mmCIF file of C-alpha atoms in Angstrom:
data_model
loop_
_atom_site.group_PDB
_atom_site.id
_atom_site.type_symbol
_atom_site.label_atom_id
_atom_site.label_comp_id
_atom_site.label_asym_id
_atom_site.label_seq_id
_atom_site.Cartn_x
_atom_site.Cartn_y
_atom_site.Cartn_z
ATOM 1 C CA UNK N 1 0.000 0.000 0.000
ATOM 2 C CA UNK N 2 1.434 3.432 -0.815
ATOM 3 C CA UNK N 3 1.768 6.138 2.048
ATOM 4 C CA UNK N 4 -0.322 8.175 0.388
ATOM 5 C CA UNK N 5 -3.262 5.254 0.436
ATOM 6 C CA UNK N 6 -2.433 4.534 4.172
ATOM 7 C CA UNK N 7 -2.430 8.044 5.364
ATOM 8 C CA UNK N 8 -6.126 7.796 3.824
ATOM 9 C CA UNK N 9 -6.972 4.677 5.117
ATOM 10 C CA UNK N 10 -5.757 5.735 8.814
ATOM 11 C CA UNK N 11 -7.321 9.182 8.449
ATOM 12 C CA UNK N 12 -10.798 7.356 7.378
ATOM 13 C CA UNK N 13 -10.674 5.235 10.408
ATOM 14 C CA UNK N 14 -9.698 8.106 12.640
ATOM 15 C CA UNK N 15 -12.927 9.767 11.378
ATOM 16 C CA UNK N 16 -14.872 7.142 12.066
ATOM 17 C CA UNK N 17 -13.422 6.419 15.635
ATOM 18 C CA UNK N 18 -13.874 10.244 16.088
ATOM 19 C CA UNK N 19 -17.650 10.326 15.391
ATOM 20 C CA UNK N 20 -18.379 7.293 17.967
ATOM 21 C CA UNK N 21 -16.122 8.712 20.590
ATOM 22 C CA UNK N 22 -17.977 11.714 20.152
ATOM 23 C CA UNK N 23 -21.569 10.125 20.165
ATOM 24 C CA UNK N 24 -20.302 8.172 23.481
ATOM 25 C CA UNK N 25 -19.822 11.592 25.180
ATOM 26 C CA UNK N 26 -22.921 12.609 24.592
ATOM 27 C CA UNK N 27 -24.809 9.384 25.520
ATOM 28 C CA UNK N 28 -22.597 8.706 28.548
ATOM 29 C CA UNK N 29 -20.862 12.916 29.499
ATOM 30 C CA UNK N 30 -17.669 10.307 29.208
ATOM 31 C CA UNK N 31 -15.067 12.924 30.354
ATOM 32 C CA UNK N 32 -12.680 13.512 27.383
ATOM 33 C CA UNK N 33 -9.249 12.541 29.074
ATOM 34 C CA UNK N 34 -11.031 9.083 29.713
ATOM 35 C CA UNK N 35 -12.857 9.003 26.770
ATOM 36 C CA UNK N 36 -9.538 9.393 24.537
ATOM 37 C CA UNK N 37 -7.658 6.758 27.153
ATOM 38 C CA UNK N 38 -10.238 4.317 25.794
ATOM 39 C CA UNK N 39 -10.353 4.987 22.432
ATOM 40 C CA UNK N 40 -6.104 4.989 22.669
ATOM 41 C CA UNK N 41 -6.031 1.538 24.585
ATOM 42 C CA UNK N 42 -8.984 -0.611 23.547
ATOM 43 C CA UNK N 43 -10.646 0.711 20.125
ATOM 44 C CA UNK N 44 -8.006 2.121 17.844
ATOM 45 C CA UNK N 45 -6.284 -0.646 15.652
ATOM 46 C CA UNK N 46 -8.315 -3.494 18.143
ATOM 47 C CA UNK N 47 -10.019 -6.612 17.181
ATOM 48 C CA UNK N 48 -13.697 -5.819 18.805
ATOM 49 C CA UNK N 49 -16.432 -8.874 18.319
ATOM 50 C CA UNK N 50 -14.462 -10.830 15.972
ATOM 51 C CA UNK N 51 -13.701 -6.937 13.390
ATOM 52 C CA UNK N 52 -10.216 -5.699 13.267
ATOM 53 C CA UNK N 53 -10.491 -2.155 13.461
ATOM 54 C CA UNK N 54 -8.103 0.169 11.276
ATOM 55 C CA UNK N 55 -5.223 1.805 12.448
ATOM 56 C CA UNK N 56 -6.004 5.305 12.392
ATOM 57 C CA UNK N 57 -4.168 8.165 12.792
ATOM 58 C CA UNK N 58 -4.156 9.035 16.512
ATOM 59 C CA UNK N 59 -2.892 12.948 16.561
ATOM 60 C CA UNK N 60 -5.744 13.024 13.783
ATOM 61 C CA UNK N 61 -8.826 11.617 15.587
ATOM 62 C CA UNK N 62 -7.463 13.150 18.925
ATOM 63 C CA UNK N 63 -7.740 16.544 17.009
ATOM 64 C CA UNK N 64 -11.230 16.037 15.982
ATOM 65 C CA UNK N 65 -12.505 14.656 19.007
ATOM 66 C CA UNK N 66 -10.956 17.578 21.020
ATOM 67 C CA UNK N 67 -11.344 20.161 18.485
ATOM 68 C CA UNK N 68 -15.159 19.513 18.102
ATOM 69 C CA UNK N 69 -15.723 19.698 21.874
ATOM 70 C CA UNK N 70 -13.938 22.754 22.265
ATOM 71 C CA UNK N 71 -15.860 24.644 19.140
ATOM 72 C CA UNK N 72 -19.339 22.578 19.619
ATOM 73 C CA UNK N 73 -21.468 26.069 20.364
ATOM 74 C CA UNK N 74 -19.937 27.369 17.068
ATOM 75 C CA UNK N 75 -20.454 24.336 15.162
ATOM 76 C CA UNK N 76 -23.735 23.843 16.304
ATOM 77 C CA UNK N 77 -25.182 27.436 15.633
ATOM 78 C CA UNK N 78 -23.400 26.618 11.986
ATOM 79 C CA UNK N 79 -25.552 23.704 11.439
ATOM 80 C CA UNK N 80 -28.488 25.005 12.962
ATOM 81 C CA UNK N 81 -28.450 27.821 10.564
ATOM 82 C CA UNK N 82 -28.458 25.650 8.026
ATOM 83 C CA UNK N 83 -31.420 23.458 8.953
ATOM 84 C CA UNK N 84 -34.644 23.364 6.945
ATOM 85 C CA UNK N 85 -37.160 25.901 8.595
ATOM 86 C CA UNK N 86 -38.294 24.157 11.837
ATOM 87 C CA UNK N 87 -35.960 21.931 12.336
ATOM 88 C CA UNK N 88 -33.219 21.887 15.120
ATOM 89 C CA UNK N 89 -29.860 20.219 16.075
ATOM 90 C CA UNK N 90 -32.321 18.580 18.716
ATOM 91 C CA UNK N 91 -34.583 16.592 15.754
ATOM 92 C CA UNK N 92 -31.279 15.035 14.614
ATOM 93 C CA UNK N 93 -30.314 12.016 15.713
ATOM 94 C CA UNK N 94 -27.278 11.857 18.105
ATOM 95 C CA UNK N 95 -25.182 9.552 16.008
ATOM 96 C CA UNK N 96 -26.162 12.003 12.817
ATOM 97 C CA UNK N 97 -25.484 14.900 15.050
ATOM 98 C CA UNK N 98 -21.986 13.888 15.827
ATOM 99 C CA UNK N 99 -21.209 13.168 11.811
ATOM 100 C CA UNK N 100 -21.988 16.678 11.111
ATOM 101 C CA UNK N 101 -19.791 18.333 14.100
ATOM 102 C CA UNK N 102 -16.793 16.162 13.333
ATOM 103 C CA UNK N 103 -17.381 17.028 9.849
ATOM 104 C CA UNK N 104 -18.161 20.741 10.679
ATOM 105 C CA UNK N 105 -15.291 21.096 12.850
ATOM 106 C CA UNK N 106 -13.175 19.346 10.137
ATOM 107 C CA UNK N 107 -13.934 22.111 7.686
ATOM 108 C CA UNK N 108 -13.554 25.125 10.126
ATOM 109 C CA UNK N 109 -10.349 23.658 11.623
ATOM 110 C CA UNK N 110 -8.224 21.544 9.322
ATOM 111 C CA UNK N 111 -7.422 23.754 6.858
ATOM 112 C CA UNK N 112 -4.875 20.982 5.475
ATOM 113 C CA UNK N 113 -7.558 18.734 4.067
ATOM 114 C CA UNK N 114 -9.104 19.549 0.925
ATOM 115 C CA UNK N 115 -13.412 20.354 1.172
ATOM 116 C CA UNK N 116 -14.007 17.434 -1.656
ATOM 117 C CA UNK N 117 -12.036 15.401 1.156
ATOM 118 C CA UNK N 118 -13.693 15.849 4.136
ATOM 119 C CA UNK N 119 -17.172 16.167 3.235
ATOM 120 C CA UNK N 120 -16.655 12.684 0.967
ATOM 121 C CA UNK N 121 -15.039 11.384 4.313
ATOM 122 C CA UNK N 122 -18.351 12.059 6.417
ATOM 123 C CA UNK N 123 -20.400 10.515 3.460
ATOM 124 C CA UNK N 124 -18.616 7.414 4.003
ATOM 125 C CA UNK N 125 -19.122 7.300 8.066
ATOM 126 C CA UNK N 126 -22.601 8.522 7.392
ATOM 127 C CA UNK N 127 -23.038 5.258 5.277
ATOM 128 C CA UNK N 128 -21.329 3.471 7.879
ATOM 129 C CA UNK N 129 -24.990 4.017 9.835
ATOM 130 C CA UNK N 130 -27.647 5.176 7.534
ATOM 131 C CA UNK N 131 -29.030 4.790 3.907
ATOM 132 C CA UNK N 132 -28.389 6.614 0.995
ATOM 133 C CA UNK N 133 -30.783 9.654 1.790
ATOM 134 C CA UNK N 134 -29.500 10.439 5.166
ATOM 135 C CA UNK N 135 -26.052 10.389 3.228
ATOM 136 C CA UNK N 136 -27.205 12.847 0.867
ATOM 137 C CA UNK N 137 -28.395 15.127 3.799
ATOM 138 C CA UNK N 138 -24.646 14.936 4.975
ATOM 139 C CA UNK N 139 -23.222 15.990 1.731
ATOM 140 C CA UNK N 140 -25.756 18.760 1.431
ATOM 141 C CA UNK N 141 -25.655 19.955 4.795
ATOM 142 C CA UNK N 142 -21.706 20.010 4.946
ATOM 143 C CA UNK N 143 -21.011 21.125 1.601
ATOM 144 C CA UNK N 144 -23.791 24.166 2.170
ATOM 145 C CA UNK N 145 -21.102 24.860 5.537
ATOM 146 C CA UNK N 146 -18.198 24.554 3.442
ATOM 147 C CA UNK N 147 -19.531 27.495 0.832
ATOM 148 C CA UNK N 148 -19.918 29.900 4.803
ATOM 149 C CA UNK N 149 -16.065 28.726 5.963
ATOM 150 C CA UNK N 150 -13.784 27.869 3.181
ATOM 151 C CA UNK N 151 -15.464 30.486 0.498
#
């Protein structure tokens, strides 16, 4: 495999590990500290239920995880404003709300990965839990964001 594809691979897995760390948090208020010990030392790279999990790229998902708790008012008041009339960050799902913050935060923050990147990135993890529509909704939702942030 070529750097290039591994970096991918391990960012992709990062993402994904990102978005469930950051769902646990809000189903559990795991502190962060703990919450990253666990992800470090039992889910990154582990074989869970008989699935090998990817290596990802630790400073990466440790980035997101962090980044998008530190910026979640801002990220959320982005998403919010780009709800359909009457709807609210609350109506969302939690798993679908924590695919569009890491995804958010990705294109406020990381300034390094192309918009085609990340927003394809969060496609894939949404697919990862949902169907095709709720995937389209992610691509919508962050590419409308990426228009407000990256111009």
């Amino acid at each position: 495999m070529s750097r290039t594809a591994a970096r991918t691979k391990a960012r992709a897995a990062a993402r994904l590990a990102a978005v469930q760390a950051l769902y646990q948090h809000e189903m559990e208020g795991t502190v962060l500290p703990a919450l990253l010990h666990e992800f470090h030392h039992h889910r990154l790279g582990a074989e869970i239920e008989e699935a090998q999990y990817a290596e990802a790229d630790v400073d990466f998902f440790d980035d997101l995880v962090t980044g998008t708790h530190a910026r979640q008012g801002e990220i959320d008041r982005l998403i919010e404003a780009k709800l359909s009339t009457g709807w609210t960050l609350e109506r969302l799902d939690k798993p679908m709300k924590a695919i569009l913050r890491a995804g958010c935060y990705e294109l406020l923050a990381r300034e390094d990965v192309p918009v085609g990147a990340a927003i394809s990135s969060y496609v894939d993890v949404a697919h990862a839990f949902y169907q095709k529509r709720e995937a389209g909704f992610v691509n919508g939702l962050l590419d409308n964001i990426a228009k407000d942030v990256r111009g």
